[in-house]
Tab-separated table of C-alpha atoms in Angstrom:
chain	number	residue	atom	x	y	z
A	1	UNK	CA	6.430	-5.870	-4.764
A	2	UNK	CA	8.722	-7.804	-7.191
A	3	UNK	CA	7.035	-10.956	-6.397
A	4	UNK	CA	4.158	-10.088	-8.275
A	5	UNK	CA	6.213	-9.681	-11.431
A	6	UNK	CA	7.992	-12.821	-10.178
A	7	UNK	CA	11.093	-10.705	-9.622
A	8	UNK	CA	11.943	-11.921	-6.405
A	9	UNK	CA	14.658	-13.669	-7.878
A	10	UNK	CA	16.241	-10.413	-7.593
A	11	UNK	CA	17.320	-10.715	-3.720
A	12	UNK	CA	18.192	-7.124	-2.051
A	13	UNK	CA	20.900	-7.008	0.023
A	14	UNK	CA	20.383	-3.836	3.250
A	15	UNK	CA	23.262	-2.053	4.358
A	16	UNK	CA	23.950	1.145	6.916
A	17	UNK	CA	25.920	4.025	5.937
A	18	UNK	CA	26.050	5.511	9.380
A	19	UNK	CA	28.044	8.687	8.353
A	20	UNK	CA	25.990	9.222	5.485
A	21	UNK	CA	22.614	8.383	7.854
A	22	UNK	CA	21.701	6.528	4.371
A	23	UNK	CA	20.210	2.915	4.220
A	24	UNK	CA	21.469	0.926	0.906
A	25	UNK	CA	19.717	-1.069	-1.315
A	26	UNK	CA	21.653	-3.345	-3.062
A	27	UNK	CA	21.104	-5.786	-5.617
A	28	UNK	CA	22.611	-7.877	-8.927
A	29	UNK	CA	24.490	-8.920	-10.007
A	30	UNK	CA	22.367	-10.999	-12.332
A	31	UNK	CA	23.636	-11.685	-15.588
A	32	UNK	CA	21.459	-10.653	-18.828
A	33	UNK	CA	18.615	-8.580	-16.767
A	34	UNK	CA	16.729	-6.852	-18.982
A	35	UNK	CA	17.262	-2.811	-18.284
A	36	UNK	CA	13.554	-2.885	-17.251
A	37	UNK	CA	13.544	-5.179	-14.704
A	38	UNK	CA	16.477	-2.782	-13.171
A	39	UNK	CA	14.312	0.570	-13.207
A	40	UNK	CA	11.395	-1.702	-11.721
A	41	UNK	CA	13.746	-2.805	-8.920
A	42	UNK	CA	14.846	0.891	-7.979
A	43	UNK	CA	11.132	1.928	-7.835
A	44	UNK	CA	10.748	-1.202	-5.496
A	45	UNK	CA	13.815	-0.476	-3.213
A	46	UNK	CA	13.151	3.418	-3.282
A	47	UNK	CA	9.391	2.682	-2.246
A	48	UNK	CA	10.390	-0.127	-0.083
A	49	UNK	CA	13.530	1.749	1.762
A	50	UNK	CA	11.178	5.352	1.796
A	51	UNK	CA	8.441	3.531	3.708
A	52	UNK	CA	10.019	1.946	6.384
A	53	UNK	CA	12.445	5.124	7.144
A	54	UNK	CA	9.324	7.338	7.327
A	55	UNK	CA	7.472	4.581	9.439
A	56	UNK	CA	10.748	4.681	11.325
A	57	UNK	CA	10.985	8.200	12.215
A	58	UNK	CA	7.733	8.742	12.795
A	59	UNK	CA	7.432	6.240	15.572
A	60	UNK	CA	11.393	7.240	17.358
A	61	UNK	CA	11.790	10.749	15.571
A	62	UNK	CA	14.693	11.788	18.495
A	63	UNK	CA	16.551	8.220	17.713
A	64	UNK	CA	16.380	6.989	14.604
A	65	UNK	CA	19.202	8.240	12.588
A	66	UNK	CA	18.546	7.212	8.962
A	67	UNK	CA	16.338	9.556	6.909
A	68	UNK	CA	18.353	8.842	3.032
A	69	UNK	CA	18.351	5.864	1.265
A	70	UNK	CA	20.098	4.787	-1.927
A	71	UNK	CA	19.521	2.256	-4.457
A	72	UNK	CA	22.653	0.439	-5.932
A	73	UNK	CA	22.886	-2.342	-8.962
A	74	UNK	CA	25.830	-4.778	-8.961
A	75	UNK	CA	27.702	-4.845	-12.497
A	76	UNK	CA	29.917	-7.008	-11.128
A	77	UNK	CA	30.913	-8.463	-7.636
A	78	UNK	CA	33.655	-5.438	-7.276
A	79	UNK	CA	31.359	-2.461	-9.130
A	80	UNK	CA	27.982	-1.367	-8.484
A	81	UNK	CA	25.969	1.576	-10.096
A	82	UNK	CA	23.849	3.928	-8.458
A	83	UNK	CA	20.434	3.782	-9.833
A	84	UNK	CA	18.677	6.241	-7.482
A	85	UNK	CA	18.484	7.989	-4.095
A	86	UNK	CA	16.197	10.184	-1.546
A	87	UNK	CA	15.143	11.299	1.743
A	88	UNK	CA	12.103	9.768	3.259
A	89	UNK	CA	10.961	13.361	4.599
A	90	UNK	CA	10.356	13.968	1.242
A	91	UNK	CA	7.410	11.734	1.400
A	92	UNK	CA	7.362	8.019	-0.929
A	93	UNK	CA	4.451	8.931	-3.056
A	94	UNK	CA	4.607	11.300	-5.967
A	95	UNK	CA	1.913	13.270	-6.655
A	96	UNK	CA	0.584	17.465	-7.732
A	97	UNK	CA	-1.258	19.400	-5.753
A	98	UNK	CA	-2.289	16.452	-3.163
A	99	UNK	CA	-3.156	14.468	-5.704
A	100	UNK	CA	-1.780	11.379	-7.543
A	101	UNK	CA	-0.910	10.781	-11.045
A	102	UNK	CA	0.390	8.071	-13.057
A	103	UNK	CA	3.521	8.307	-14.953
A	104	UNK	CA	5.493	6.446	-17.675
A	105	UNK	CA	7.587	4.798	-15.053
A	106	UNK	CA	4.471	3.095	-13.651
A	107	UNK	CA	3.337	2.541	-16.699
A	108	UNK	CA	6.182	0.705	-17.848
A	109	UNK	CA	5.782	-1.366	-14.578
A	110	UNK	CA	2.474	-2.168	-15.277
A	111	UNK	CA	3.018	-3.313	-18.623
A	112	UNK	CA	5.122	-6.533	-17.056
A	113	UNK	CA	2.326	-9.387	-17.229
A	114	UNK	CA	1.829	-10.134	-13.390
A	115	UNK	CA	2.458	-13.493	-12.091
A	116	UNK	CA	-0.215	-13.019	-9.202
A	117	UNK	CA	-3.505	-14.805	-9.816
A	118	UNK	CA	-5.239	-12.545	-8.048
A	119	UNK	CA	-4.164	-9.550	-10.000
A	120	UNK	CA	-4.813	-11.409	-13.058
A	121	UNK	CA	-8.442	-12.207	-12.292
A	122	UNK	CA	-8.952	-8.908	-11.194
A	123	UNK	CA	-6.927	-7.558	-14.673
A	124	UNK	CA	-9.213	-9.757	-16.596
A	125	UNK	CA	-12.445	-8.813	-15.142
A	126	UNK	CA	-11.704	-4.946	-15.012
A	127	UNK	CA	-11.567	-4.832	-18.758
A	128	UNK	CA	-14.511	-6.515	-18.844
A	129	UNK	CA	-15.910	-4.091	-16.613
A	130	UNK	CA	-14.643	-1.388	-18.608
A	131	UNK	CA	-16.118	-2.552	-22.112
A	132	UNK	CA	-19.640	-3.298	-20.524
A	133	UNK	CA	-19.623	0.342	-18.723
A	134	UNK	CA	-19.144	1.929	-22.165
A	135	UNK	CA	-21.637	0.112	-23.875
A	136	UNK	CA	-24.285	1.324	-21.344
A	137	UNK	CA	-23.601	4.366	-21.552
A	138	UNK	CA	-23.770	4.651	-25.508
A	139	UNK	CA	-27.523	6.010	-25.601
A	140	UNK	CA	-26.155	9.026	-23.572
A	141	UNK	CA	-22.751	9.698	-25.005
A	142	UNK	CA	-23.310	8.549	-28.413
A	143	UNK	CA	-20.175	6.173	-29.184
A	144	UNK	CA	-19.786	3.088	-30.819
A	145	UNK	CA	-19.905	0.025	-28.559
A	146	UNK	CA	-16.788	-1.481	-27.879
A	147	UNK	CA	-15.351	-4.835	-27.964
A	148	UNK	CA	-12.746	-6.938	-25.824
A	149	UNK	CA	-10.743	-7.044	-28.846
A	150	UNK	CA	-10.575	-3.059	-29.349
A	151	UNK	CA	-7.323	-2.852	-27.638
A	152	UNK	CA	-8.039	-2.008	-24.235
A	153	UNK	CA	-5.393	-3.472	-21.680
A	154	UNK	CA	-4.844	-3.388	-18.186
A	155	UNK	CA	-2.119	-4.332	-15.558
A	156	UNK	CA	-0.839	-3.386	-12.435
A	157	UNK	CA	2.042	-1.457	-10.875
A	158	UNK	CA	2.588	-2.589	-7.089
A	159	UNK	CA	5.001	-0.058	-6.369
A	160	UNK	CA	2.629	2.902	-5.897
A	161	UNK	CA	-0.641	0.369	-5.799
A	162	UNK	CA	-1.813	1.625	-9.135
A	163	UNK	CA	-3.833	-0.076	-11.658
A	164	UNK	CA	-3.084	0.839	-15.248
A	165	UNK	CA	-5.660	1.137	-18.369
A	166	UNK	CA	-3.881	1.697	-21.494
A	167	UNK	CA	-5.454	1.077	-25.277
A	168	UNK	CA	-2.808	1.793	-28.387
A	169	UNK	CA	-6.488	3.058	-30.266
A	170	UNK	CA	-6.077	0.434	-33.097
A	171	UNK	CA	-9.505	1.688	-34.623
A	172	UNK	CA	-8.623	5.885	-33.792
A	173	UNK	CA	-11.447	5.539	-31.045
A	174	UNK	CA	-10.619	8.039	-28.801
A	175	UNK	CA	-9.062	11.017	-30.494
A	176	UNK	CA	-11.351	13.386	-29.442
A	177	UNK	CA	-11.229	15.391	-26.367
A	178	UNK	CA	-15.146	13.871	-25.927
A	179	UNK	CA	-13.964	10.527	-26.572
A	180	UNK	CA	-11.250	10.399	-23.845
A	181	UNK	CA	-13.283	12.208	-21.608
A	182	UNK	CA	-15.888	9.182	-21.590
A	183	UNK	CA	-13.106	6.932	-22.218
A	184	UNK	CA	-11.602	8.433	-18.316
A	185	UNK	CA	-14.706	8.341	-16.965
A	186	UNK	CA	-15.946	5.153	-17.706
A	187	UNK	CA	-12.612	3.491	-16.487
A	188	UNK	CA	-12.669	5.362	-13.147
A	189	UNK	CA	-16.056	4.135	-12.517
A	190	UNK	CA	-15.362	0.559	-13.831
A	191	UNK	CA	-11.863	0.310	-12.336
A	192	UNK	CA	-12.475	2.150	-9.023
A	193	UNK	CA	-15.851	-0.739	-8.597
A	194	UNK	CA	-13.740	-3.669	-8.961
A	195	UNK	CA	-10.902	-2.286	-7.144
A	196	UNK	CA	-12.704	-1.194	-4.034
A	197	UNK	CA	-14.942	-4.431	-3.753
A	198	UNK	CA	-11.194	-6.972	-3.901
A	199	UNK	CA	-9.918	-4.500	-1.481
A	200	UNK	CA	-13.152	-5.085	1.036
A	201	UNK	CA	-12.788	-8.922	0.344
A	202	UNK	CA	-9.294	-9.318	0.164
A	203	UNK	CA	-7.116	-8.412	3.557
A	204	UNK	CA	-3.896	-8.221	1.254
A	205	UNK	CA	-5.178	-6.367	-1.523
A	206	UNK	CA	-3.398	-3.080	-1.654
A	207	UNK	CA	-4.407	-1.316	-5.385
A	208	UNK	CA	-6.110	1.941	-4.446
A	209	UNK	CA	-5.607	4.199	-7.537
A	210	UNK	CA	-5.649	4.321	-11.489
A	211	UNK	CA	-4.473	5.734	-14.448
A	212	UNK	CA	-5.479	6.054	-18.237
A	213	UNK	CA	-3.070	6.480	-21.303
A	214	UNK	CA	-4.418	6.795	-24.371
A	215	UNK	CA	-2.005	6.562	-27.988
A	216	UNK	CA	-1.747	9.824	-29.357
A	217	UNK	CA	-0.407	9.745	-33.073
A	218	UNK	CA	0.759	13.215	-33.447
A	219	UNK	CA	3.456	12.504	-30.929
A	220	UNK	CA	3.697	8.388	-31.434
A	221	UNK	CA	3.641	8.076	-27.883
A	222	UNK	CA	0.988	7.067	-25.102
A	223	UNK	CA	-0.647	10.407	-23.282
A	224	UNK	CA	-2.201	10.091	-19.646
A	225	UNK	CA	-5.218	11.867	-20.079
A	226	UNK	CA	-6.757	10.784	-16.058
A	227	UNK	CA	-5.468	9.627	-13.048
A	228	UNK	CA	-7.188	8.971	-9.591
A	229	UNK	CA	-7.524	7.349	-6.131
A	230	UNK	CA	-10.776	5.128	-5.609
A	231	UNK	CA	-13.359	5.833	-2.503
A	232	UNK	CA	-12.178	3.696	0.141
């Protein structure tokens, strides 16, 4: 997961808390890490540490002792901070009602350019897919066409296997409840095509699901206005 963001710099270290029945995840310390690259690594370890605990007692439920996992950053070689915990009975993906839904966190994962060349040809020709899909539907949903250039980005969050579509609206494109609703469709259909066909050709592809944000300038901040998981 952190090699895609060519974070695997950041080496975890695996211990056992056998009175606490907790696996640790350890890393730093590296000095000058930017704060994101921290919260990206306890997403990683938390996923990472969650799925093999749950794979763990689901295959030797009566032996396996370790159900809890925390994530720790070194400060220092004496002084670590805790940057998150859980219980892999809790299951490792979030989601409401049965359903998944991208969040800020992944968001702000996604928004780290990837250093896999897969991902970025796939990134690349996603938005592509995204602007052409919009512009063929125009005669039935009566928008403008869009361009490459009208601010619609897209990048990838391998934590939860979640591709991200985000635009900041330079041009106040999609303000209206009619406008994002074409905007979520068309990206689901784009998105979910290009997705599904790497994940037929490509044995290691793992990006199942998206997510739409859309900049809403009564609050200044991006709002998620449609999430998903693509037909397998």
């Amino acid at each position: 997961m952190l090699a895609t963001k060519d974070m695997d710099f950041m080496k975890p270290t695996i211990t056992f808390n056998q009175r606490a029945q907790t696996v640790m995840v350890t890393g730093g310390p590296v000095p000058q890490l930017p704060e994101n690259y921290q919260e990206v690594f306890r997403r990683a370890g938390e996923m990472a540490a969650c799925s093999a605990l749950a794979h763990r007692l689901k295959n030797d439920p009566t032996t396996w002792p370790y159900g809890r996992f925390a994530i720790y950053w070194k400060t220092s070689e004496l002084d670590a901070t805790a940057l998150g915990y859980g219980e892999a009975t809790d299951g490792c993906i979030s989601g409401i009602a049965g359903q998944w839904h991208g969040d800020e966190s992944g968001m702000a994962t996604a928004e780290i350019p990837s250093s896999d060349k897969g991902e970025i040809h796939v990134a690349d020709a996603a938005v592509k897919a995204i602007v052409a899909t919009w512009n063929a539907n125009t005669t039935e949903t009566n928008e403008a066409a869009l361009a490459l250039n009208d601010g619609i980005s897209l990048g990838f969050d391998p934590i939860e296997n979640a591709a991200y579509v985000w635009t900041d609206d330079p041009n106040s494109r999609f303000t209206s409840h009619a406008s994002q609703s074409n905007l979520r469709g068309t990206v689901e259909e784009a998105v979910c095509r290009k997705l599904t066909l790497e994940f037929h050709n490509n044995k290691s592809w793992e990006y199942t699901r998206w997510s739409v944000a859309v900049y809403d300038a009564y609050t200044g901040t991006r709002q998620f206005i449609g999430s998903g998981t693509c037909p397998s």
